[in-house]
Amino acid sequence: MNQLNVETPIGTLLFQVTAGEGDIEKAHLSECTIEPIIPDGMSVEGCKAVLLRNTPITPLKDVVFSCTWHALKENGYGNSGEGLDAWEWEHNKTLVMIGTEDDEYLGSRVKLKETTSAYYPITMEGNSIKIHVSEHPANKELTLHFVISWNSVPEEVDSSCWFAVDIPHKGVLQECN
């Protein structure tokens, strides 16, 4: 099982990838500082991306890329928008937001089961966010990401963290070589 710990101002996040079937032993998780693309006048105190890369030699089934708080007890709240699934947590006067591409954007890049009321590929359970890819072919690279941003509360300009985590997948790939 591949995993990576990432520090934020309110606690540690554990990122990991598992698969029900197939080779993920060589999956690579990397953390990088990323420059957010935000409107003029907005700013964030920090922004990082975590990128999963894996080119399996056999087909994959039930890949789960997860982001879980180690010890944070506060509840997170959804704050999604077009092309973005995002959640926010506040603790000790600090806001941390975590985002990834939504099912439409993810589905345009990766073969997904059809989204239904029983299946949505990005979920939040407790203090864990999961991206679920039901199938992925052999010898084709699979890339997934999460973006994390933070600011003191109240933000100088509302929604700065939200805009900061809304980075297209192509931009994450370019920034996290």
Coordinates of C-alpha atoms in Angstrom, one line a residue:
M1 CA 0.0 0.0 0.0
N2 CA 1.4 3.4 -1.0
Q3 CA 1.0 6.3 1.3
L4 CA 2.2 9.8 2.0
N5 CA 1.7 12.2 5.0
V6 CA 1.2 15.9 4.3
E7 CA 1.3 18.5 7.0
T8 CA -1.2 21.4 7.1
P9 CA -1.6 24.1 9.7
I10 CA -4.4 22.2 11.4
G11 CA -3.1 18.6 11.2
T12 CA -1.6 15.8 9.2
L13 CA -3.3 14.3 6.2
L14 CA -2.7 10.7 5.1
F15 CA -2.9 10.0 1.4
Q16 CA -3.0 6.4 0.2
V17 CA -3.9 4.3 -2.8
T18 CA -5.3 0.8 -2.8
A19 CA -6.7 -1.5 -5.5
G20 CA -9.1 -4.5 -5.3
E21 CA -7.2 -6.1 -8.2
G22 CA -4.1 -5.2 -10.2
D23 CA -0.6 -3.9 -9.7
I24 CA -0.3 -0.6 -7.7
E25 CA 3.0 -1.5 -6.1
K26 CA 4.8 1.0 -8.2
A27 CA 2.2 3.7 -7.8
H28 CA 3.9 7.0 -7.0
L29 CA 2.5 9.7 -4.6
S30 CA 4.2 13.0 -4.6
E31 CA 3.6 16.3 -2.8
C32 CA 4.4 19.7 -4.3
T33 CA 3.9 23.3 -3.6
I34 CA 1.6 24.7 -6.2
E35 CA 0.9 28.3 -7.4
P36 CA -2.9 28.7 -7.3
I37 CA -4.7 30.4 -10.1
I38 CA -6.9 32.9 -8.2
P39 CA -8.7 36.2 -9.0
D40 CA -6.8 39.4 -8.4
G41 CA -7.0 40.6 -4.8
M42 CA -7.2 37.0 -3.5
S43 CA -4.4 35.2 -1.6
V44 CA -3.8 32.1 0.4
E45 CA -1.2 31.3 3.0
G46 CA -0.3 28.0 1.4
C47 CA -1.2 25.7 -1.4
K48 CA 0.0 22.1 -2.1
A49 CA -1.0 19.3 -4.4
V50 CA -0.7 15.6 -4.0
L51 CA -0.5 13.7 -7.2
L52 CA -0.9 9.9 -7.8
R53 CA 0.8 8.4 -10.9
N54 CA 0.6 4.7 -11.8
T55 CA 1.1 2.8 -15.0
P56 CA -0.1 -0.7 -14.2
I57 CA 1.1 -3.7 -16.1
T58 CA -2.2 -5.5 -15.5
P59 CA -5.7 -4.0 -15.5
L60 CA -6.8 -2.4 -12.2
K61 CA -10.2 -2.7 -10.5
D62 CA -11.6 -0.7 -7.6
V63 CA -8.8 1.8 -7.2
V64 CA -9.3 4.1 -4.2
F65 CA -7.2 7.2 -3.8
S66 CA -8.0 8.6 -0.3
C67 CA -7.1 11.7 1.8
T68 CA -7.8 11.2 5.5
W69 CA -7.2 13.4 8.5
H70 CA -5.0 11.6 11.1
A71 CA -6.5 13.1 14.3
L72 CA -8.7 16.1 13.4
K73 CA -12.1 15.7 15.0
E74 CA -13.9 18.7 13.5
N75 CA -16.5 17.9 10.8
G76 CA -15.8 18.9 7.2
Y77 CA -18.3 20.5 4.9
G78 CA -18.8 20.2 1.2
N79 CA -18.2 23.3 -0.9
S80 CA -18.3 22.0 -4.5
G81 CA -18.8 23.8 -7.8
E82 CA -18.6 23.2 -11.5
G83 CA -15.7 21.0 -12.3
L84 CA -14.7 20.9 -8.6
D85 CA -15.5 18.7 -5.6
A86 CA -14.2 20.4 -2.4
W87 CA -14.5 20.2 1.3
E88 CA -13.5 22.6 4.1
W89 CA -12.4 22.3 7.7
E90 CA -11.9 25.1 10.3
H91 CA -9.8 24.6 13.4
N92 CA -7.9 27.1 15.6
K93 CA -9.0 30.1 13.3
T94 CA -7.6 28.4 10.2
L95 CA -9.5 27.2 7.2
V96 CA -8.2 24.3 5.2
M97 CA -9.8 23.4 1.9
I98 CA -9.2 20.2 -0.1
G99 CA -10.4 19.8 -3.7
T100 CA -10.3 17.5 -6.7
E101 CA -12.0 17.4 -10.1
D102 CA -15.6 16.4 -10.1
D103 CA -17.1 13.3 -11.8
E104 CA -17.6 15.1 -15.1
Y105 CA -14.0 16.3 -15.4
L106 CA -12.6 13.1 -14.0
G107 CA -14.8 11.0 -16.3
S108 CA -13.6 12.9 -19.3
R109 CA -10.0 11.7 -18.5
V110 CA -10.5 8.3 -16.9
K111 CA -13.1 5.6 -17.8
L112 CA -15.6 5.6 -15.0
K113 CA -18.8 3.7 -14.3
E114 CA -21.8 5.9 -15.1
T115 CA -22.6 8.2 -12.2
T116 CA -25.9 7.1 -10.6
S117 CA -27.6 7.8 -7.3
A118 CA -25.8 4.7 -5.9
Y119 CA -22.4 5.5 -7.4
Y120 CA -20.5 8.8 -7.4
P121 CA -16.7 8.5 -7.8
I122 CA -15.8 11.1 -5.3
T123 CA -17.1 10.7 -1.7
M124 CA -16.5 12.1 1.8
E125 CA -17.0 9.7 4.7
G126 CA -16.2 11.1 8.1
N127 CA -13.0 13.0 7.7
S128 CA -11.9 11.0 4.6
I129 CA -12.2 12.0 0.9
K130 CA -12.1 9.1 -1.6
I131 CA -11.7 9.0 -5.4
H132 CA -13.0 5.6 -6.7
V133 CA -12.0 4.4 -10.1
S134 CA -13.8 1.1 -10.8
E135 CA -11.6 0.0 -13.8
H136 CA -8.4 1.1 -15.4
P137 CA -6.6 -0.6 -18.3
A138 CA -3.1 -2.0 -18.3
N139 CA -0.2 0.0 -19.7
K140 CA -2.0 3.3 -19.5
E141 CA -1.0 5.9 -16.9
L142 CA -3.6 6.7 -14.2
T143 CA -3.2 10.1 -12.6
L144 CA -5.4 11.6 -9.9
H145 CA -4.9 14.6 -7.6
F146 CA -6.0 16.5 -4.5
V147 CA -5.2 20.2 -3.9
I148 CA -5.0 21.6 -0.4
S149 CA -5.0 25.4 0.5
W150 CA -5.3 27.3 3.7
N151 CA -5.9 30.7 5.2
S152 CA -6.5 32.4 8.5
V153 CA -10.2 32.9 9.3
P154 CA -11.9 35.1 8.3
E155 CA -10.3 35.2 4.9
E156 CA -9.3 38.6 3.7
V157 CA -11.3 37.9 0.6
D158 CA -14.0 35.2 0.9
S159 CA -13.6 32.1 -1.2
S160 CA -9.8 32.5 -1.7
C161 CA -9.1 28.9 -0.6
W162 CA -12.0 27.7 -2.8
F163 CA -10.5 29.3 -5.9
A164 CA -7.1 28.0 -4.9
V165 CA -8.1 24.3 -4.9
D166 CA -9.8 24.7 -8.3
I167 CA -6.8 23.8 -10.4
P168 CA -7.4 21.8 -13.6
H169 CA -5.7 18.4 -13.6
K170 CA -3.4 19.5 -16.5
G171 CA -2.1 22.3 -14.3
V172 CA -1.4 20.0 -11.4
L173 CA 0.6 17.7 -13.8
Q174 CA 2.6 20.6 -15.1
E175 CA 3.4 22.0 -11.6
C176 CA 4.2 18.6 -10.0
N177 CA 6.7 17.1 -12.5

